[in-house]
XYZ file of C-alpha atoms in Angstrom:
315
model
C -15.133 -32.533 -36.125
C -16.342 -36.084 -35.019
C -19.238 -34.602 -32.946
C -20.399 -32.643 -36.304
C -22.942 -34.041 -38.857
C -20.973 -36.386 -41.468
C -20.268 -34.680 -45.080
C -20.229 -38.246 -46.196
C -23.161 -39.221 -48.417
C -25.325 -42.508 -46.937
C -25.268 -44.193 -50.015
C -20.962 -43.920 -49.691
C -21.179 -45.420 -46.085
C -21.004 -48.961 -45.114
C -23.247 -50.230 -41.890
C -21.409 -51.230 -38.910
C -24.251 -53.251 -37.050
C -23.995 -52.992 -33.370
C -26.173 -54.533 -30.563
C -27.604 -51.881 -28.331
C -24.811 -50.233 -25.247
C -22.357 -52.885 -26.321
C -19.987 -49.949 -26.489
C -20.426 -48.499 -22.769
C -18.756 -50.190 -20.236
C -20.893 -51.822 -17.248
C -19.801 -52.588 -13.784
C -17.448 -54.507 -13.194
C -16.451 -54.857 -16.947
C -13.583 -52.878 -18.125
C -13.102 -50.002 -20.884
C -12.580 -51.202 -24.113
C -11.527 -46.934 -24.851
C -9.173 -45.368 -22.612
C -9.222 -42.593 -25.036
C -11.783 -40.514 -24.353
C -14.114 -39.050 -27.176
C -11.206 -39.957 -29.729
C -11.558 -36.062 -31.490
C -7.463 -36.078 -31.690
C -7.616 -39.415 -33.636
C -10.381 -38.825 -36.188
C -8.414 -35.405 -37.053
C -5.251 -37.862 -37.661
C -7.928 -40.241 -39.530
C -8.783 -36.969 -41.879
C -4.999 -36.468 -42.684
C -4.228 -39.559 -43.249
C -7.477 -39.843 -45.203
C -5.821 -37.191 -47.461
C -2.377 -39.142 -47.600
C -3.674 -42.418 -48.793
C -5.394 -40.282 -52.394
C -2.247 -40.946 -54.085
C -1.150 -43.934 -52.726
C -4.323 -46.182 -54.069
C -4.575 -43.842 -56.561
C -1.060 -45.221 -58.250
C -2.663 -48.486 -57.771
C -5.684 -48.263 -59.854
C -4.474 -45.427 -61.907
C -7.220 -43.064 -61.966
C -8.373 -40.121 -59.574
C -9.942 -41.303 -56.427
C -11.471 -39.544 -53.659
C -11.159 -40.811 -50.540
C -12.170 -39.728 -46.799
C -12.448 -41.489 -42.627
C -15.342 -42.318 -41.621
C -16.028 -42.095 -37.798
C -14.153 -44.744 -35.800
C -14.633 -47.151 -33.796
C -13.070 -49.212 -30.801
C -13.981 -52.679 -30.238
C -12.610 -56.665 -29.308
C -11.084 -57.772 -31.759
C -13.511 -61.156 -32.082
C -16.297 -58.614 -32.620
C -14.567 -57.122 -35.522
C -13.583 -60.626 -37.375
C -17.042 -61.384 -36.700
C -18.475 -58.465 -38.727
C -16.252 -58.868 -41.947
C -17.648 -62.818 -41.316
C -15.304 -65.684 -42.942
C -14.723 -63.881 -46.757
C -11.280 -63.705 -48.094
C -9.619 -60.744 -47.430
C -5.605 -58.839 -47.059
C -4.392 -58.249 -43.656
C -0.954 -56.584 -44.094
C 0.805 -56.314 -40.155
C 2.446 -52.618 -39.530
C 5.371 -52.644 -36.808
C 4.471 -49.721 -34.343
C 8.098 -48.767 -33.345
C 8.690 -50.886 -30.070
C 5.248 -52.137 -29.630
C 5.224 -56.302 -29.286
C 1.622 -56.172 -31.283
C 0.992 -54.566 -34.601
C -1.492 -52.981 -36.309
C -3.356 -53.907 -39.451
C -3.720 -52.958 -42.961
C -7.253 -54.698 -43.483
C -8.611 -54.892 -47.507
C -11.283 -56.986 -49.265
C -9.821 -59.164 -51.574
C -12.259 -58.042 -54.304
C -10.683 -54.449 -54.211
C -7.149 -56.076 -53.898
C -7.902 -58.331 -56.753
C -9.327 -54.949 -58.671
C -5.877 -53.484 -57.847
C -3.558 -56.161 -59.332
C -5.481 -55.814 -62.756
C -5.593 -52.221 -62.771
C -1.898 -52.360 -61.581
C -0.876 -54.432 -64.468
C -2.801 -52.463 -67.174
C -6.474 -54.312 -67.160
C -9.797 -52.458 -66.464
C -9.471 -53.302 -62.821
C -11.688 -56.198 -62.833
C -11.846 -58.881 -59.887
C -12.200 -62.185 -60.704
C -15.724 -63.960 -59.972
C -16.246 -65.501 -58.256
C -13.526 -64.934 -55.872
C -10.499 -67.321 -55.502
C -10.094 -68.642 -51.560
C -6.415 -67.453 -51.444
C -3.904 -64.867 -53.210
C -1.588 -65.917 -55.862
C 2.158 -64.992 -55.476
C 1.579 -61.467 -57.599
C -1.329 -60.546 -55.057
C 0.772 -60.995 -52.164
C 3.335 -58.820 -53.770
C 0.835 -56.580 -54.589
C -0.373 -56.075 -50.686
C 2.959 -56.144 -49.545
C 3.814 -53.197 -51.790
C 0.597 -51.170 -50.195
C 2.001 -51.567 -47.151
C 5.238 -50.314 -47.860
C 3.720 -47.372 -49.261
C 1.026 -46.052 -46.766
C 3.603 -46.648 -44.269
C 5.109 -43.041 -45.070
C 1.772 -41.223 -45.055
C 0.952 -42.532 -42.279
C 4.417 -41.844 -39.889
C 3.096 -37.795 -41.633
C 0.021 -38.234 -39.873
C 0.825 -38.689 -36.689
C 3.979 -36.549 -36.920
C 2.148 -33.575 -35.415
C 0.520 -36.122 -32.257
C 3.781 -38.289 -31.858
C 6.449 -39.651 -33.856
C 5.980 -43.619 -34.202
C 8.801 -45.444 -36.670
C 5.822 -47.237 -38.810
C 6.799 -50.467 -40.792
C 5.408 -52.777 -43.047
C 6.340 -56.697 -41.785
C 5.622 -59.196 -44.557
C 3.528 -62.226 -43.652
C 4.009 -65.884 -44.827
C 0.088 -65.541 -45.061
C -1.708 -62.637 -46.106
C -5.205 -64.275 -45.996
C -4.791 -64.995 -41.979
C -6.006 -62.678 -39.518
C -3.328 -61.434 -36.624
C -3.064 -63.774 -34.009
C -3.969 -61.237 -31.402
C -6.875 -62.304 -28.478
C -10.317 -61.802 -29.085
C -11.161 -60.017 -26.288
C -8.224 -57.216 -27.034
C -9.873 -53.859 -27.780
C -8.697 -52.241 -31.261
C -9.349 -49.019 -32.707
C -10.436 -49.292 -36.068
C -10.007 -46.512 -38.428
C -11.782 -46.724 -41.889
C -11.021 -45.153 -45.090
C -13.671 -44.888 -47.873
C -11.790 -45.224 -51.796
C -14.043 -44.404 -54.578
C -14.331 -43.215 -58.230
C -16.148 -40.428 -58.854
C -19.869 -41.458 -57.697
C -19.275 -45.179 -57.544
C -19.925 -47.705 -55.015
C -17.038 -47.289 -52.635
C -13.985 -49.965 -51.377
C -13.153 -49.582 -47.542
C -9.450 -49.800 -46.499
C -9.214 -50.144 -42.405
C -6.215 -49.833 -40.545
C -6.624 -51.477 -37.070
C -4.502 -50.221 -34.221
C -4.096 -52.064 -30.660
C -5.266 -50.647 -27.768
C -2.363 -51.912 -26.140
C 0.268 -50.504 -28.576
C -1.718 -46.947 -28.819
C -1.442 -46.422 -24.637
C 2.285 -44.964 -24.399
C 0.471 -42.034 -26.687
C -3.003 -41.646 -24.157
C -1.577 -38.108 -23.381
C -1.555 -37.347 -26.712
C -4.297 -38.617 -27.765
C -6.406 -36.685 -25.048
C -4.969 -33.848 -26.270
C -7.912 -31.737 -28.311
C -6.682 -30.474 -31.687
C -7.687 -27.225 -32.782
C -7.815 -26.030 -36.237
C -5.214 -23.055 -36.992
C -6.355 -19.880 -37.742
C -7.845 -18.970 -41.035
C -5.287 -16.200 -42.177
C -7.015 -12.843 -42.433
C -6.384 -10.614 -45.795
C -4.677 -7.538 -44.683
C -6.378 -5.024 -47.154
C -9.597 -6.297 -45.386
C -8.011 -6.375 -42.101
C -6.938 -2.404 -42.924
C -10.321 -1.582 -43.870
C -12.184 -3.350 -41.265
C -10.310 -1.614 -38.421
C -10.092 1.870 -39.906
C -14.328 1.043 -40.325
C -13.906 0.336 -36.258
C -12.263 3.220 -35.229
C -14.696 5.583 -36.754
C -17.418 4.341 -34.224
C -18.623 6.527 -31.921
C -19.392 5.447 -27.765
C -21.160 7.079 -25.173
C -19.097 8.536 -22.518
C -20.895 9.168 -19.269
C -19.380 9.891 -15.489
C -22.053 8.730 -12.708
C -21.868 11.352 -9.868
C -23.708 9.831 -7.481
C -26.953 7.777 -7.318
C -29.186 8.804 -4.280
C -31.787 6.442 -2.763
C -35.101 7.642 -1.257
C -38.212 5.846 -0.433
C -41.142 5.555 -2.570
C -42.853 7.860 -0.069
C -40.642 10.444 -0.049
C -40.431 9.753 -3.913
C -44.271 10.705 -4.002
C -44.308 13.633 -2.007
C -41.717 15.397 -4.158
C -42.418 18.724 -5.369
C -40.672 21.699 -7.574
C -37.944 23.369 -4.894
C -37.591 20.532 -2.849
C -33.867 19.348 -2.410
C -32.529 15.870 -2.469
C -29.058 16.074 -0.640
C -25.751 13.775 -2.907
C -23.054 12.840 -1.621
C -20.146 11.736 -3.257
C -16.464 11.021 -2.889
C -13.226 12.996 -4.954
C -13.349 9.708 -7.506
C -16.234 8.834 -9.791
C -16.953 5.740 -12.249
C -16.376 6.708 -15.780
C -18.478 4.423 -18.185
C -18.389 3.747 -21.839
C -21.965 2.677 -23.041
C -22.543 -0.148 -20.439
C -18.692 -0.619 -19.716
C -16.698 0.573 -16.988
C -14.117 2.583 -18.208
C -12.390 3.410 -14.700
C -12.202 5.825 -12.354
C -11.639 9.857 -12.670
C -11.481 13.212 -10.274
C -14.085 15.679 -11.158
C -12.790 19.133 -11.557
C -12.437 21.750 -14.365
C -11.189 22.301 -17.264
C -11.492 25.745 -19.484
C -14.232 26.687 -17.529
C -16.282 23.771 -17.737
C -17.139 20.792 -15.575
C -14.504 17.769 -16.599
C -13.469 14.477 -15.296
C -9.679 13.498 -14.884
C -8.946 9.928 -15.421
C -7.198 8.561 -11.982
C -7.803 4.881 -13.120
C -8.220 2.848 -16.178
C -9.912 -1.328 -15.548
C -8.062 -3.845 -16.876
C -9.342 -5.641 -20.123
C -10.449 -8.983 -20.731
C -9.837 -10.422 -24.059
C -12.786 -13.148 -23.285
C -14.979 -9.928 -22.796
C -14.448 -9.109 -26.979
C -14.472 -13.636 -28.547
């Protein structure tokens, strides 16, 4: 859950400085998050988190793990301004209809790393770092985004169904040409072998082009139910059934004063009165309502009534 502790080690994290309350909106300023507390997109974050394993992990041929980290919303300026002026991929998705699209956002070190690996070297970047791509980079980052662009149409399947596709660009090194003060969620993906330093993959989606979906992303997502074993499930409720409840019928329940409650003495009489129906309880439970009567000779109490039961009463 996003509101949970992160399983993510520190040392696999990478700092996202921020100045302090940049994020909450003041007066008169407007809402860079019309989301709300975003839990419905950091679950799609975790699944797609799961979907891009294989994809990077054809890339560099070896057995990656990879995971989201919590994400964040923020202008677009503010973003460019944290990766600062260093080369790096950005890939444009198509979001079905939507005029802007989002971003596949890579260093070019861990791009670079890729095209060796790719073409059978020990995945080694150049260094230092060229200031553009050649021609078999760009291929190379075109082909990534053809291929997370089915992972992530899985994703979202379950939240809404949005026809994903890659769009090449004449430049790969050049930012989207969106306005700086446009609000962006960006999702980040952590790649890493074994216990190694980790690469970060983001994927940057408009505000803009994510509103149509605001219903569905408010929606909370709950986790299905862990299936139960049935052999255990057997055992568990015949355990259950074998345990035994105090039964109890309240006849009445006189009142006196404490003075009268001090003067009592053996013989004296405290006069009940009490209707033809009486509360039947089980331990501190009402039960319902019965007649009293007999039955065989002895004193018995004939359910009339039963109360209704509140599955809240037994979470």
């Amino acid at each position: 859950m996003v509101n949970a502790s992160s399983e993510i080690a520190a040392a696999d994290r990478r700092e996202r400085p921020r100045a302090s309350a940049e994020h909450a909106p003041a007066l008169g300023t407007s809402n860079l998050n019309p989301f709300g507390d975003l839990v419905t997109l950091q679950h799609l974050s975790a699944r797609l988190a799961k979907g891009l394993k294989p994809v990077f992990e054809g890339m560099l041929r070896q057995d990656l793990r990879t995971w989201a980290e919590p994400l964040v919303v923020q202008r677009y300026a503010d973003y460019k301004a944290e990766r600062g002026g260093a080369l790096a991929a950005w890939s444009p998705l198509a979001m079905g209809t939507a005029r802007q699209r989002a971003q596949i956002v890579i260093d070019a070190r861990f791009a670079l790393q890729m095209l060796d690996a790719f073409f059978g070297g020990d995945g080694d970047a150049p260094h230092p770092l060229p200031s553009e791509f050649t021609p078999a980079a760009e291929a190379l980052i075109a082909r990534i985004g053809e291929t997370i662009v089915a992972p992530l149409g899985a994703a979202w399947e379950p939240l809404a169904r949005i026809a994903f596709r890659a769009e090449g660009s004449a430049n790969y090194a050049q930012p989207a040409d969106m306005g700086g003060d446009d609000p962006v969620v960006v999702t980040r993906f952590g790649i890493a072998l074994g216990d190694n330093k980790p690469d970060f993959v983001d994927i940057l989606y408009p505000v803009a082009a994510l509103k149509p979906h605001t219903a569905s992303l408010m929606v909370k997502v709950h986790d299905a139910p862990a299936e139960v074993e049935p052999l255990w499930r057997s055992g568990l409720t015949r355990a259950v059934m074998g345990v035994t409840l105090p039964v109890r019928s309240v006849l009445c329940e006189p009142h006196i004063s404490l003075a009268r409650l001090m003067e009592l003495k053996p013989g004296d009489v405290i006069p009940v009165d009490f209707g033809p129906e009486v509360p039947v309880m089980v331990a501190s439970r009402r039960l319902g309502t019965g007649l009293v009567g007999t039955s065989n000779g002895r004193a018995a109490v004939r359910l009339s009534s039963l109360e209704p039961i509140n599955p809240e009463d037994f979470r």
